[in-house]
JSON list of C-alpha atoms in Angstrom, two decimals:
[
{"chain": "A", "resi": 1050, "resn": "MET", "atom": "CA", "xyz": [62.15, 10.09, 19.13]},
{"chain": "A", "resi": 1051, "resn": "LEU", "atom": "CA", "xyz": [61.34, 13.08, 17.43]},
{"chain": "A", "resi": 1052, "resn": "VAL", "atom": "CA", "xyz": [64.24, 12.17, 14.61]},
{"chain": "A", "resi": 1053, "resn": "SER", "atom": "CA", "xyz": [63.12, 8.75, 14.31]},
{"chain": "A", "resi": 1054, "resn": "ASN", "atom": "CA", "xyz": [59.56, 9.33, 13.77]},
{"chain": "A", "resi": 1055, "resn": "SER", "atom": "CA", "xyz": [60.30, 11.84, 11.21]},
{"chain": "A", "resi": 1056, "resn": "LEU", "atom": "CA", "xyz": [62.48, 10.11, 9.30]},
{"chain": "A", "resi": 1057, "resn": "PHE", "atom": "CA", "xyz": [59.83, 7.11, 9.56]},
{"chain": "A", "resi": 1058, "resn": "ALA", "atom": "CA", "xyz": [57.00, 9.32, 8.26]},
{"chain": "A", "resi": 1059, "resn": "LEU", "atom": "CA", "xyz": [59.19, 10.99, 5.70]},
{"chain": "A", "resi": 1060, "resn": "ALA", "atom": "CA", "xyz": [60.15, 7.53, 4.20]},
{"chain": "A", "resi": 1061, "resn": "LEU", "atom": "CA", "xyz": [56.80, 6.19, 4.38]},
{"chain": "A", "resi": 1062, "resn": "CYS", "atom": "CA", "xyz": [55.43, 9.56, 2.33]},
{"chain": "A", "resi": 1063, "resn": "TYR", "atom": "CA", "xyz": [58.00, 9.30, 0.05]},
{"chain": "A", "resi": 1064, "resn": "TYR", "atom": "CA", "xyz": [57.22, 5.77, -0.68]},
{"chain": "A", "resi": 1065, "resn": "HIS", "atom": "CA", "xyz": [53.88, 6.49, -1.72]},
{"chain": "A", "resi": 1066, "resn": "TYR", "atom": "CA", "xyz": [55.02, 9.57, -3.57]},
{"chain": "A", "resi": 1067, "resn": "ILE", "atom": "CA", "xyz": [57.14, 7.75, -5.73]},
{"chain": "A", "resi": 1068, "resn": "THR", "atom": "CA", "xyz": [54.60, 5.24, -6.36]},
{"chain": "A", "resi": 1069, "resn": "PHE", "atom": "CA", "xyz": [52.27, 7.84, -7.35]},
{"chain": "A", "resi": 1070, "resn": "LEU", "atom": "CA", "xyz": [54.68, 9.36, -9.89]},
{"chain": "A", "resi": 1071, "resn": "GLY", "atom": "CA", "xyz": [55.28, 5.66, -11.19]},
{"chain": "A", "resi": 1072, "resn": "TYR", "atom": "CA", "xyz": [51.71, 5.14, -11.99]},
{"chain": "A", "resi": 1073, "resn": "SER", "atom": "CA", "xyz": [50.53, 8.27, -13.06]},
{"chain": "A", "resi": 1074, "resn": "GLY", "atom": "CA", "xyz": [53.15, 8.99, -15.88]},
{"chain": "A", "resi": 1075, "resn": "GLU", "atom": "CA", "xyz": [53.97, 12.35, -14.46]},
{"chain": "A", "resi": 1076, "resn": "SER", "atom": "CA", "xyz": [57.72, 11.34, -13.36]},
{"chain": "A", "resi": 1077, "resn": "SER", "atom": "CA", "xyz": [60.43, 13.59, -14.64]},
{"chain": "A", "resi": 1078, "resn": "LEU", "atom": "CA", "xyz": [62.17, 10.79, -16.12]},
{"chain": "A", "resi": 1079, "resn": "SER", "atom": "CA", "xyz": [59.46, 10.08, -18.77]},
{"chain": "A", "resi": 1080, "resn": "LEU", "atom": "CA", "xyz": [60.36, 7.45, -21.39]},
{"chain": "A", "resi": 1081, "resn": "THR", "atom": "CA", "xyz": [60.67, 8.59, -24.88]},
{"chain": "A", "resi": 1082, "resn": "ILE", "atom": "CA", "xyz": [60.93, 6.24, -27.84]},
{"chain": "A", "resi": 1083, "resn": "LYS", "atom": "CA", "xyz": [61.96, 8.25, -31.10]},
{"chain": "A", "resi": 1084, "resn": "SER", "atom": "CA", "xyz": [60.59, 11.34, -32.24]},
{"chain": "A", "resi": 1085, "resn": "GLU", "atom": "CA", "xyz": [59.63, 12.25, -28.58]},
{"chain": "A", "resi": 1086, "resn": "THR", "atom": "CA", "xyz": [56.52, 10.09, -27.94]},
{"chain": "A", "resi": 1087, "resn": "CYS", "atom": "CA", "xyz": [55.74, 9.62, -23.84]},
{"chain": "A", "resi": 1088, "resn": "VAL", "atom": "CA", "xyz": [55.08, 6.33, -23.31]},
{"chain": "A", "resi": 1089, "resn": "THR", "atom": "CA", "xyz": [52.51, 6.13, -20.51]},
{"chain": "A", "resi": 1090, "resn": "VAL", "atom": "CA", "xyz": [53.60, 3.12, -18.07]},
{"chain": "A", "resi": 1091, "resn": "LEU", "atom": "CA", "xyz": [49.58, 1.75, -17.23]},
{"chain": "A", "resi": 1092, "resn": "PRO", "atom": "CA", "xyz": [47.27, 3.94, -19.05]},
{"chain": "A", "resi": 1093, "resn": "PHE", "atom": "CA", "xyz": [44.33, 2.02, -17.61]},
{"chain": "A", "resi": 1094, "resn": "LEU", "atom": "CA", "xyz": [44.92, 3.81, -14.09]},
{"chain": "A", "resi": 1095, "resn": "LYS", "atom": "CA", "xyz": [43.16, 6.69, -13.72]},
{"chain": "A", "resi": 1096, "resn": "ASP", "atom": "CA", "xyz": [43.05, 8.81, -10.64]},
{"chain": "A", "resi": 1097, "resn": "ALA", "atom": "CA", "xyz": [46.55, 7.85, -9.20]},
{"chain": "A", "resi": 1098, "resn": "VAL", "atom": "CA", "xyz": [46.30, 10.38, -6.81]},
{"chain": "A", "resi": 1099, "resn": "TYR", "atom": "CA", "xyz": [44.32, 7.50, -4.95]},
{"chain": "A", "resi": 1100, "resn": "PHE", "atom": "CA", "xyz": [48.27, 6.69, -4.03]},
{"chain": "A", "resi": 1101, "resn": "LEU", "atom": "CA", "xyz": [48.73, 9.97, -2.26]},
{"chain": "A", "resi": 1102, "resn": "TYR", "atom": "CA", "xyz": [46.21, 9.47, 0.43]},
{"chain": "A", "resi": 1103, "resn": "PRO", "atom": "CA", "xyz": [48.11, 7.47, 2.99]},
{"chain": "A", "resi": 1104, "resn": "CYS", "atom": "CA", "xyz": [50.65, 10.27, 3.27]},
{"chain": "A", "resi": 1105, "resn": "ALA", "atom": "CA", "xyz": [47.56, 11.78, 5.36]},
{"chain": "A", "resi": 1106, "resn": "LEU", "atom": "CA", "xyz": [47.13, 8.96, 7.32]},
{"chain": "A", "resi": 1107, "resn": "ILE", "atom": "CA", "xyz": [51.07, 8.93, 8.36]},
{"chain": "A", "resi": 1108, "resn": "ALA", "atom": "CA", "xyz": [51.02, 12.56, 9.14]},
{"chain": "A", "resi": 1109, "resn": "VAL", "atom": "CA", "xyz": [47.84, 12.20, 11.69]},
{"chain": "A", "resi": 1110, "resn": "LEU", "atom": "CA", "xyz": [49.62, 8.88, 13.01]},
{"chain": "A", "resi": 1111, "resn": "TYR", "atom": "CA", "xyz": [53.19, 10.84, 13.19]},
{"chain": "A", "resi": 1112, "resn": "VAL", "atom": "CA", "xyz": [51.43, 13.53, 15.72]},
{"chain": "A", "resi": 1113, "resn": "VAL", "atom": "CA", "xyz": [49.64, 11.06, 17.54]},
{"chain": "A", "resi": 1114, "resn": "SER", "atom": "CA", "xyz": [52.84, 8.89, 18.16]},
{"chain": "A", "resi": 1115, "resn": "LEU", "atom": "CA", "xyz": [54.73, 12.21, 19.29]},
{"chain": "A", "resi": 1116, "resn": "ILE", "atom": "CA", "xyz": [51.68, 12.81, 21.61]},
{"chain": "A", "resi": 1117, "resn": "LEU", "atom": "CA", "xyz": [51.60, 8.99, 23.29]},
{"chain": "A", "resi": 1118, "resn": "GLY", "atom": "CA", "xyz": [55.52, 8.89, 23.06]},
{"chain": "A", "resi": 1119, "resn": "MET", "atom": "CA", "xyz": [55.65, 6.00, 20.82]},
{"chain": "A", "resi": 1120, "resn": "ASN", "atom": "CA", "xyz": [59.15, 5.31, 18.94]},
{"chain": "A", "resi": 1121, "resn": "CYS", "atom": "CA", "xyz": [59.23, 3.89, 15.89]},
{"chain": "A", "resi": 1122, "resn": "SER", "atom": "CA", "xyz": [62.52, 2.61, 15.93]},
{"chain": "A", "resi": 1123, "resn": "VAL", "atom": "CA", "xyz": [62.26, 0.61, 19.28]},
{"chain": "A", "resi": 1124, "resn": "PHE", "atom": "CA", "xyz": [58.99, -0.82, 17.78]},
{"chain": "A", "resi": 1125, "resn": "ALA", "atom": "CA", "xyz": [60.54, -1.79, 14.18]},
{"chain": "A", "resi": 1126, "resn": "LEU", "atom": "CA", "xyz": [63.71, -3.33, 16.47]},
{"chain": "A", "resi": 1127, "resn": "GLY", "atom": "CA", "xyz": [61.43, -5.26, 18.42]},
{"chain": "A", "resi": 1128, "resn": "PHE", "atom": "CA", "xyz": [59.28, -6.34, 15.76]},
{"chain": "A", "resi": 1129, "resn": "TYR", "atom": "CA", "xyz": [62.36, -7.82, 14.08]},
{"chain": "A", "resi": 1130, "resn": "PHE", "atom": "CA", "xyz": [64.69, -8.74, 16.74]},
{"chain": "A", "resi": 1131, "resn": "GLY", "atom": "CA", "xyz": [62.40, -9.03, 19.36]}
]
């Protein structure tokens, strides 16, 4: 249960982190066009840090799921195949 819930929480946080990097333009794989010009994907997006806020909720739900004994893998399998 610990490994399952940890992997689910890590995957969800990683998804939100990658989304944050994509929208903020702070990724290490920045797009350069000729003479070192960095292109911002969506320049009208300000405060892309909001995409990281769900990670705090995921951390709280992770602790709650461990306390209550909820196994995320069993829930996911029941959701898809049950």
